[in-house]
mmCIF file of C-alpha atoms in Angstrom:
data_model
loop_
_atom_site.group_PDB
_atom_site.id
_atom_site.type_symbol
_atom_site.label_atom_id
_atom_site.label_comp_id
_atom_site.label_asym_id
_atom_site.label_seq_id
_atom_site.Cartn_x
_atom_site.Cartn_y
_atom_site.Cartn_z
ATOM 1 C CA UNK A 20 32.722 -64.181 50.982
ATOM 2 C CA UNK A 21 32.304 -63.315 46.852
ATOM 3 C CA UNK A 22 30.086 -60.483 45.943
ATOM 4 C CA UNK A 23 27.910 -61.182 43.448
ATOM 5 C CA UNK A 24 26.014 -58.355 40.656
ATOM 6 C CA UNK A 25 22.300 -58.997 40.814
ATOM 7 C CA UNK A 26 21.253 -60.959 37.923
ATOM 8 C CA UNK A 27 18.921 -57.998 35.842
ATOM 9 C CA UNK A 28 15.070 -59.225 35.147
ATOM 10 C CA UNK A 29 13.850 -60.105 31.705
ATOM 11 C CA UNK A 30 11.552 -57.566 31.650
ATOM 12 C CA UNK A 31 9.948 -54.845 34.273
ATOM 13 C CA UNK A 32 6.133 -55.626 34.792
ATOM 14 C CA UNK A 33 4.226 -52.228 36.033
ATOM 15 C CA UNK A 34 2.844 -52.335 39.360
ATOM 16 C CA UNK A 35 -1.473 -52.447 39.472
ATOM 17 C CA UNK A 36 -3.366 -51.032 42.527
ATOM 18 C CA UNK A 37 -5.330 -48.603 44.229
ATOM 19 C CA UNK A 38 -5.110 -45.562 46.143
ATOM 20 C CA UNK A 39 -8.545 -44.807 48.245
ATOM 21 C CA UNK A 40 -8.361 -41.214 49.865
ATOM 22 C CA UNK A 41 -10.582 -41.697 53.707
ATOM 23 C CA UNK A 42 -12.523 -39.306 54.439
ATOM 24 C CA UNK A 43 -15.437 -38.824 56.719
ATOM 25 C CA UNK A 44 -17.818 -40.358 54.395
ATOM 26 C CA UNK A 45 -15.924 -43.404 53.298
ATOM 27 C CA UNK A 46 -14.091 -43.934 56.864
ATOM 28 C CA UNK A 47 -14.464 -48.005 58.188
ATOM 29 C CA UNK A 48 -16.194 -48.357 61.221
ATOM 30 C CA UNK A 49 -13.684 -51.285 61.982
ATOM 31 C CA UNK A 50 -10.336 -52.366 60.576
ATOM 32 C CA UNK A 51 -9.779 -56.051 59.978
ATOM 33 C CA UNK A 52 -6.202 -57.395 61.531
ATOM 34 C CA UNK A 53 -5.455 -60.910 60.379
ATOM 35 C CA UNK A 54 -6.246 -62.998 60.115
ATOM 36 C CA UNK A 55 -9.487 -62.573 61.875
ATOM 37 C CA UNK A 56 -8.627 -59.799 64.690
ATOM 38 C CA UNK A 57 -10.818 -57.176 64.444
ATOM 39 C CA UNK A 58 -10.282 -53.931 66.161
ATOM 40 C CA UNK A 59 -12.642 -50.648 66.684
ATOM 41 C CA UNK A 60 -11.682 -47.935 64.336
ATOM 42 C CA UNK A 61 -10.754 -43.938 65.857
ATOM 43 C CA UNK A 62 -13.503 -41.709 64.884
ATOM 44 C CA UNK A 63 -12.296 -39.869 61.530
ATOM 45 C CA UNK A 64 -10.107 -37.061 62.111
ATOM 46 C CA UNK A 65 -9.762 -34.599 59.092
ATOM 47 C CA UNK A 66 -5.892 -34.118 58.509
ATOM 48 C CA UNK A 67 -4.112 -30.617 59.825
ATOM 49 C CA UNK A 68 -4.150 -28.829 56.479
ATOM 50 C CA UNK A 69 -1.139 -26.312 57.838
ATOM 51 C CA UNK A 70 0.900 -30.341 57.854
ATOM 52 C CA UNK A 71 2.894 -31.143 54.922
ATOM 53 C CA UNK A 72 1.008 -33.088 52.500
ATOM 54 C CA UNK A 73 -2.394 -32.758 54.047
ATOM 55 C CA UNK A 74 -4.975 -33.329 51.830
ATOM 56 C CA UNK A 75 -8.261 -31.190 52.141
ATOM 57 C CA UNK A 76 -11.677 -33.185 52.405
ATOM 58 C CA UNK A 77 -13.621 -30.616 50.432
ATOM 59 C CA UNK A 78 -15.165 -31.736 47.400
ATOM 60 C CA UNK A 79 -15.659 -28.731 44.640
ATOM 61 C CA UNK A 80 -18.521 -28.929 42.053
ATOM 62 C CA UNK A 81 -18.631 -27.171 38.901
ATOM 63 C CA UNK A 82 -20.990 -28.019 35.523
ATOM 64 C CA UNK A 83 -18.107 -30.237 34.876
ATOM 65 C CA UNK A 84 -19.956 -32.182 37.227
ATOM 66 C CA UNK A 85 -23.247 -31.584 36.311
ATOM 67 C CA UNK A 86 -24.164 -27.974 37.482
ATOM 68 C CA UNK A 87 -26.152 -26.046 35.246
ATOM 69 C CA UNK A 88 -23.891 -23.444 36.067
ATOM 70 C CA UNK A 89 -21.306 -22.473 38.706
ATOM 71 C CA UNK A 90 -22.624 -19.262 39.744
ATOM 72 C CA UNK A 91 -24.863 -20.286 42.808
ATOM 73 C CA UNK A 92 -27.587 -18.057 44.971
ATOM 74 C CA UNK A 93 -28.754 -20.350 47.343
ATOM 75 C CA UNK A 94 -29.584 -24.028 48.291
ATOM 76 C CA UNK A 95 -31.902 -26.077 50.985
ATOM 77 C CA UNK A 96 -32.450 -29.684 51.686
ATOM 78 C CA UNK A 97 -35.721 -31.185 51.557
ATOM 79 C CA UNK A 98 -36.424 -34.125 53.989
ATOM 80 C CA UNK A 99 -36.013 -37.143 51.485
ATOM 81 C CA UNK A 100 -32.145 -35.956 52.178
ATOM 82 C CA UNK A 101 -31.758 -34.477 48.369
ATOM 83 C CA UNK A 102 -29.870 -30.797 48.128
ATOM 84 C CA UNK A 103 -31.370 -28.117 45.807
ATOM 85 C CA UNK A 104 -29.283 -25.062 44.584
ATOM 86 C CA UNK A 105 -30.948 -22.206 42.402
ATOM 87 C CA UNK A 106 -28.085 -20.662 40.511
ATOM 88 C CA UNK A 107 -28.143 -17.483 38.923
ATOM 89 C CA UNK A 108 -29.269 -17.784 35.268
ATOM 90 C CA UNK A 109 -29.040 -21.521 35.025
ATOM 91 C CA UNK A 110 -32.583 -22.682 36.713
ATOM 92 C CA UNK A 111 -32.498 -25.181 39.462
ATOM 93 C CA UNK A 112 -30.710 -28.489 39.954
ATOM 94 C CA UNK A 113 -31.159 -31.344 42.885
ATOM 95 C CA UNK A 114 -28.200 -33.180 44.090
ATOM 96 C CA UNK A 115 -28.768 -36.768 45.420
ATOM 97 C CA UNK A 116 -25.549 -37.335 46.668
ATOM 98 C CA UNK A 117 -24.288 -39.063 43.176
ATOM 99 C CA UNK A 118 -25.191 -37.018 40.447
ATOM 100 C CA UNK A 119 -27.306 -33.682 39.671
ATOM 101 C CA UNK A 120 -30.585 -33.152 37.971
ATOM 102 C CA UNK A 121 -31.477 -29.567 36.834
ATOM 103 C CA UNK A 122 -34.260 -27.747 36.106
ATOM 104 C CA UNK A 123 -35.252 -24.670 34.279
ATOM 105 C CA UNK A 124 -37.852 -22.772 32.324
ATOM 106 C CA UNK A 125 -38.614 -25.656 29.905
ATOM 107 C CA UNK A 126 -39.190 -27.653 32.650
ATOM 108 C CA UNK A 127 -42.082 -24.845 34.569
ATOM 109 C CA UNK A 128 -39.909 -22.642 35.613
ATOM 110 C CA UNK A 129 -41.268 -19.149 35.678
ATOM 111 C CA UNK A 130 -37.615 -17.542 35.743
ATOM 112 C CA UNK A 131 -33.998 -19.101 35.520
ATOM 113 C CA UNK A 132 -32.573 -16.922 38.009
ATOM 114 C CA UNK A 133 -33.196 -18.102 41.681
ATOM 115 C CA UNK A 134 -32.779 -15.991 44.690
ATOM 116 C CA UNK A 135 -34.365 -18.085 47.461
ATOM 117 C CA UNK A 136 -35.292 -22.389 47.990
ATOM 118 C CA UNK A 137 -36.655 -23.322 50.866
ATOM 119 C CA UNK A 138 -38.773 -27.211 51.403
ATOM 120 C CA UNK A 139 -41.548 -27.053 53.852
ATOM 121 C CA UNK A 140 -42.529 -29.497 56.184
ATOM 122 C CA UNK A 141 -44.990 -31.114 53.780
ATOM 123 C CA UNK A 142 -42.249 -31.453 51.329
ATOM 124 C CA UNK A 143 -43.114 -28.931 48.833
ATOM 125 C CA UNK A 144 -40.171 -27.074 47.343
ATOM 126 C CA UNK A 145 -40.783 -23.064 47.132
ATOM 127 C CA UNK A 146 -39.087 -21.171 44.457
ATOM 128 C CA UNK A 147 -38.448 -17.521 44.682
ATOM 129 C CA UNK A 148 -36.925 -16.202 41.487
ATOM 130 C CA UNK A 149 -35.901 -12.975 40.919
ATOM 131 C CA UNK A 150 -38.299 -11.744 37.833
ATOM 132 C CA UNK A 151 -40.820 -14.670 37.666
ATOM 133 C CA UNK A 152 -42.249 -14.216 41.205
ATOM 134 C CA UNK A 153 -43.175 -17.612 43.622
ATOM 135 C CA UNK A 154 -43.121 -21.023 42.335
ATOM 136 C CA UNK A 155 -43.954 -24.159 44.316
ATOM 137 C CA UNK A 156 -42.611 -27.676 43.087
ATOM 138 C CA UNK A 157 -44.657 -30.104 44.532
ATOM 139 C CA UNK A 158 -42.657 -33.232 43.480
ATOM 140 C CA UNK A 159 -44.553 -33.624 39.775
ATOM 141 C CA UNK A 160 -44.652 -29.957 38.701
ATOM 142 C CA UNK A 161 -43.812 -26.882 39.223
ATOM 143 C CA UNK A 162 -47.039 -24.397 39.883
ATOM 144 C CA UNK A 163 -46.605 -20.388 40.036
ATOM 145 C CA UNK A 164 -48.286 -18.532 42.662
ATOM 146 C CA UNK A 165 -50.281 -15.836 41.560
ATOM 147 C CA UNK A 166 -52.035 -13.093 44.020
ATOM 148 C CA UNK A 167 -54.445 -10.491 43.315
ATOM 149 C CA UNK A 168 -51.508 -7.619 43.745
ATOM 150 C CA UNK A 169 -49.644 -8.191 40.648
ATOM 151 C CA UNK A 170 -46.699 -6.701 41.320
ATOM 152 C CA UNK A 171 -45.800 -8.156 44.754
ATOM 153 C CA UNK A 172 -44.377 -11.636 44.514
ATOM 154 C CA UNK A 173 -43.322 -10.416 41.009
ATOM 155 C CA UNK A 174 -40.553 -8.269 42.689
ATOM 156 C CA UNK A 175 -38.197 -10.884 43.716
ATOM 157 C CA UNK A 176 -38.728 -13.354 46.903
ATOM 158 C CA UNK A 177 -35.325 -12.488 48.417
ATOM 159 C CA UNK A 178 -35.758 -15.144 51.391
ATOM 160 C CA UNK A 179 -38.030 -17.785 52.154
ATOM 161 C CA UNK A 180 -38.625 -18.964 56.116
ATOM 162 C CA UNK A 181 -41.306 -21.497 57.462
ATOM 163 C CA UNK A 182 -42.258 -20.800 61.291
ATOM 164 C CA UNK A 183 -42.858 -23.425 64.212
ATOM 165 C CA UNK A 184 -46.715 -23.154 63.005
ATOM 166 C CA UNK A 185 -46.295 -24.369 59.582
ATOM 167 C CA UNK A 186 -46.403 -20.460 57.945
ATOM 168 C CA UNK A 187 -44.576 -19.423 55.248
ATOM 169 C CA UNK A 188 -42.853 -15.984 55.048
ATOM 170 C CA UNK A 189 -41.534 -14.622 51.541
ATOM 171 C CA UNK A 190 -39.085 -11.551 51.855
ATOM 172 C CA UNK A 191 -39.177 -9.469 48.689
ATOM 173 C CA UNK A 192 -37.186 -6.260 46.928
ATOM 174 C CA UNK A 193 -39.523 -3.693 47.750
ATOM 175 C CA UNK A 194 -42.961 -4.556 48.863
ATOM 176 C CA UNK A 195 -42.009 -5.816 52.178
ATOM 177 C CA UNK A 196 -43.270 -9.480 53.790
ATOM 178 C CA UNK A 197 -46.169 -11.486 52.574
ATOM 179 C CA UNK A 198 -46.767 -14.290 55.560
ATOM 180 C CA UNK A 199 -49.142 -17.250 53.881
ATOM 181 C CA UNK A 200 -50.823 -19.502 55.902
ATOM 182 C CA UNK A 201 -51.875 -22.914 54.358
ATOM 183 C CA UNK A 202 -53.959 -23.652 56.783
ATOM 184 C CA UNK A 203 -56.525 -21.259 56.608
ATOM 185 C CA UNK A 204 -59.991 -22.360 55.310
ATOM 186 C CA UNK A 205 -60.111 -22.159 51.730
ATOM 187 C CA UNK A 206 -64.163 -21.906 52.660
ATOM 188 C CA UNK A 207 -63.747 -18.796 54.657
ATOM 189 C CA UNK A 208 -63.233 -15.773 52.000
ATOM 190 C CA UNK A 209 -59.677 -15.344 52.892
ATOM 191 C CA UNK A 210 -57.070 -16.128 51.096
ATOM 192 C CA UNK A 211 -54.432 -16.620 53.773
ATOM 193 C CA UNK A 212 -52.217 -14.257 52.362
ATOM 194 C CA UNK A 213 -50.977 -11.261 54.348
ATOM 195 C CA UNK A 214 -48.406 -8.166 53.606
ATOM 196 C CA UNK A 215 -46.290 -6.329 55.970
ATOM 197 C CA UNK A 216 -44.353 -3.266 54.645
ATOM 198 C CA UNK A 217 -42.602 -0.697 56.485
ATOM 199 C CA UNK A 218 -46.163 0.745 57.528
ATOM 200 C CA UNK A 219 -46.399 -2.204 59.744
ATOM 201 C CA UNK A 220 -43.064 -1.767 61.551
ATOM 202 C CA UNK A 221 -40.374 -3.651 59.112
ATOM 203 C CA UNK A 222 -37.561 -0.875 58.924
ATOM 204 C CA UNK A 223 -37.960 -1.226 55.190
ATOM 205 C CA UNK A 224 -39.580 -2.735 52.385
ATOM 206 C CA UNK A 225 -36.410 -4.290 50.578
ATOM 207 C CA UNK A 226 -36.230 -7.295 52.570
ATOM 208 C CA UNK A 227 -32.490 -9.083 52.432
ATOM 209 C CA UNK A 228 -32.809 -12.214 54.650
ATOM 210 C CA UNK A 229 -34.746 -13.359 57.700
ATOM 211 C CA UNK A 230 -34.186 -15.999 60.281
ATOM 212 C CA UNK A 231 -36.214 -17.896 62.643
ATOM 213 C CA UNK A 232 -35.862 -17.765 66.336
ATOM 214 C CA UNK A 233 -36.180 -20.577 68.647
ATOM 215 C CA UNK A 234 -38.753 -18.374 70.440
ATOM 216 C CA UNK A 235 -41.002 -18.740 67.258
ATOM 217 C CA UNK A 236 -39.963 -14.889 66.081
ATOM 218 C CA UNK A 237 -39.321 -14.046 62.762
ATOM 219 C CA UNK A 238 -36.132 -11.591 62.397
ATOM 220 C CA UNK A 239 -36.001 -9.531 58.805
ATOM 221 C CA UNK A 240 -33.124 -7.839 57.782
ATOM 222 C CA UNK A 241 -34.008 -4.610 55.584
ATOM 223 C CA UNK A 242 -31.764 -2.040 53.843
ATOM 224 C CA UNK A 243 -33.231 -0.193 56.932
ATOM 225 C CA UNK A 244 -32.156 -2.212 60.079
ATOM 226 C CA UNK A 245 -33.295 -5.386 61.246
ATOM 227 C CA UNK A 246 -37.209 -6.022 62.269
ATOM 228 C CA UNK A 247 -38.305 -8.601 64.643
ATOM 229 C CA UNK A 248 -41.765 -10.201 64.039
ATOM 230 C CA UNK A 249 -43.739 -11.239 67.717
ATOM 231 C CA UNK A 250 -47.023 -11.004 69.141
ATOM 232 C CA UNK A 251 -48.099 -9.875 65.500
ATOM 233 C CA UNK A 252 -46.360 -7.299 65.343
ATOM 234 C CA UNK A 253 -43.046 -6.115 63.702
ATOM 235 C CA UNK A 254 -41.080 -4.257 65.782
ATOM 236 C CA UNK A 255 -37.609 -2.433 65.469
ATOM 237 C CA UNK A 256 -34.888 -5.102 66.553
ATOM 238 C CA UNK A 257 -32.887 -2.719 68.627
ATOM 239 C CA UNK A 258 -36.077 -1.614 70.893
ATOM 240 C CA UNK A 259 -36.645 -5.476 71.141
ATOM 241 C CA UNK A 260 -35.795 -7.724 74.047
ATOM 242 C CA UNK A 261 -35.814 -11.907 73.161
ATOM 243 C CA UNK A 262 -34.064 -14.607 74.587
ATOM 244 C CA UNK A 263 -34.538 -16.276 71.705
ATOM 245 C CA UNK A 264 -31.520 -14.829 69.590
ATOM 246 C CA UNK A 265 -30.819 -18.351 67.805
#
């Protein structure tokens, strides 16, 4: 047999096509054989990032994607599905799972600096900056929260928590708890507002954080140890016994 040089094209035409990264959001439920065998796809499986060439399904986003900022305090989902994240100087901004829309104190904002975000059940946003005091965002506009005591939700709402009965606890630096109740009558001469400081059995009155137990308990934790809120009472976590840890 005669070997024979392959004849050199014309001219070299660039490959066109796509690469599509799976991950668990964008995984098939089925893959198509065909021509028309169709088989159940495996559940996704993130890759072993220790193999060679893994590829992390993380996605990072910074105000080059829409952020007001990068610096972030804290975040909450409401129940239409939509993220919030207060950020630390830059206002507020609400993720809908494409792009981000952000908020701030041209908008009704009473401070640019969040330190708390929590949506109720009724879907109202609550807003605890960190000079401004309480805001609620009701869907249309954003409303500050005013009590008699002017300098208590004006101290910073460190941590927002809504209990099993529909109350609404607001963890501040320095003046303690104030538990509001929405649904007491507006009719009745109270205002549903309440304050517990470290008179009342919280170990301090800079509250950090605070959780909600499935026992209905509220836990605070204080620069002073953690408090446990039952019976209506606050009482010292250690001296405490729950089954309700989680």
């Amino acid at each position: 047999s005669t070997k024979r040089a392959a004849t050199s094209p014309s001219s070299i035409v660039e490959a066109r096509g796509r690469v599509t990264a799976i991950t668990a959001a964008n995984a098939p439920d089925t893959i198509s054989l065909l021509p028309e065998v169709v088989r159940p796809a495996p559940p996704f499986t993130p890759t072993d990032p220790s193999h060679a060439g893994a590829m992390a399904h993380i996605n990072t986003f910074t105000t080059d994607d829409g952020l007001p900022m990068d610096d972030i305090m804290c975040g909450t989902l409401d129940r239409n599905g939509m993220l919030w994240f207060g950020t630390n100087g830059g206002g507020i901004t609400r993720y809908d799972g494409r792009s981000f829309t952000n908020y701030n104190t041209a908008h009704g904002l009473p401070d640019n600096v969040i330190l708390s975000l929590l949506c109720d059940g009724q879907g109202n946003l609550w807003i605890g900056t960190s000079t401004g005091g309480l805001c609620k965002y009701d869907g249309h506009s954003f409303r500050s929260v005013v009590l008699n005591d002017a300098t208590g939700l004006a101290k910073g709402i460190t941590s927002i928590v809504e209990d099993h009965e529909g109350r609404l606890w607001f963890g501040t630096r320095g003046r303690g708890i104030y538990l509001f109740d929405p649904a007491t009558p507006t009719d009745s001469g109270d205002t549903g507002w309440y304050n517990y400081t470290a008179d009342d059995g919280l170990g301090g009155d800079f509250v950090r954080t605070m959780a909600l137990a499935k026992d209905g308990s509220i836990w605070a934790g204080t620069l002073h140890g953690v408090a446990r809120f039952a019976d209506d009472a606050f009482t010292d976590a250690a001296n405490s016994a729950s089954s309700g840890y989680c």
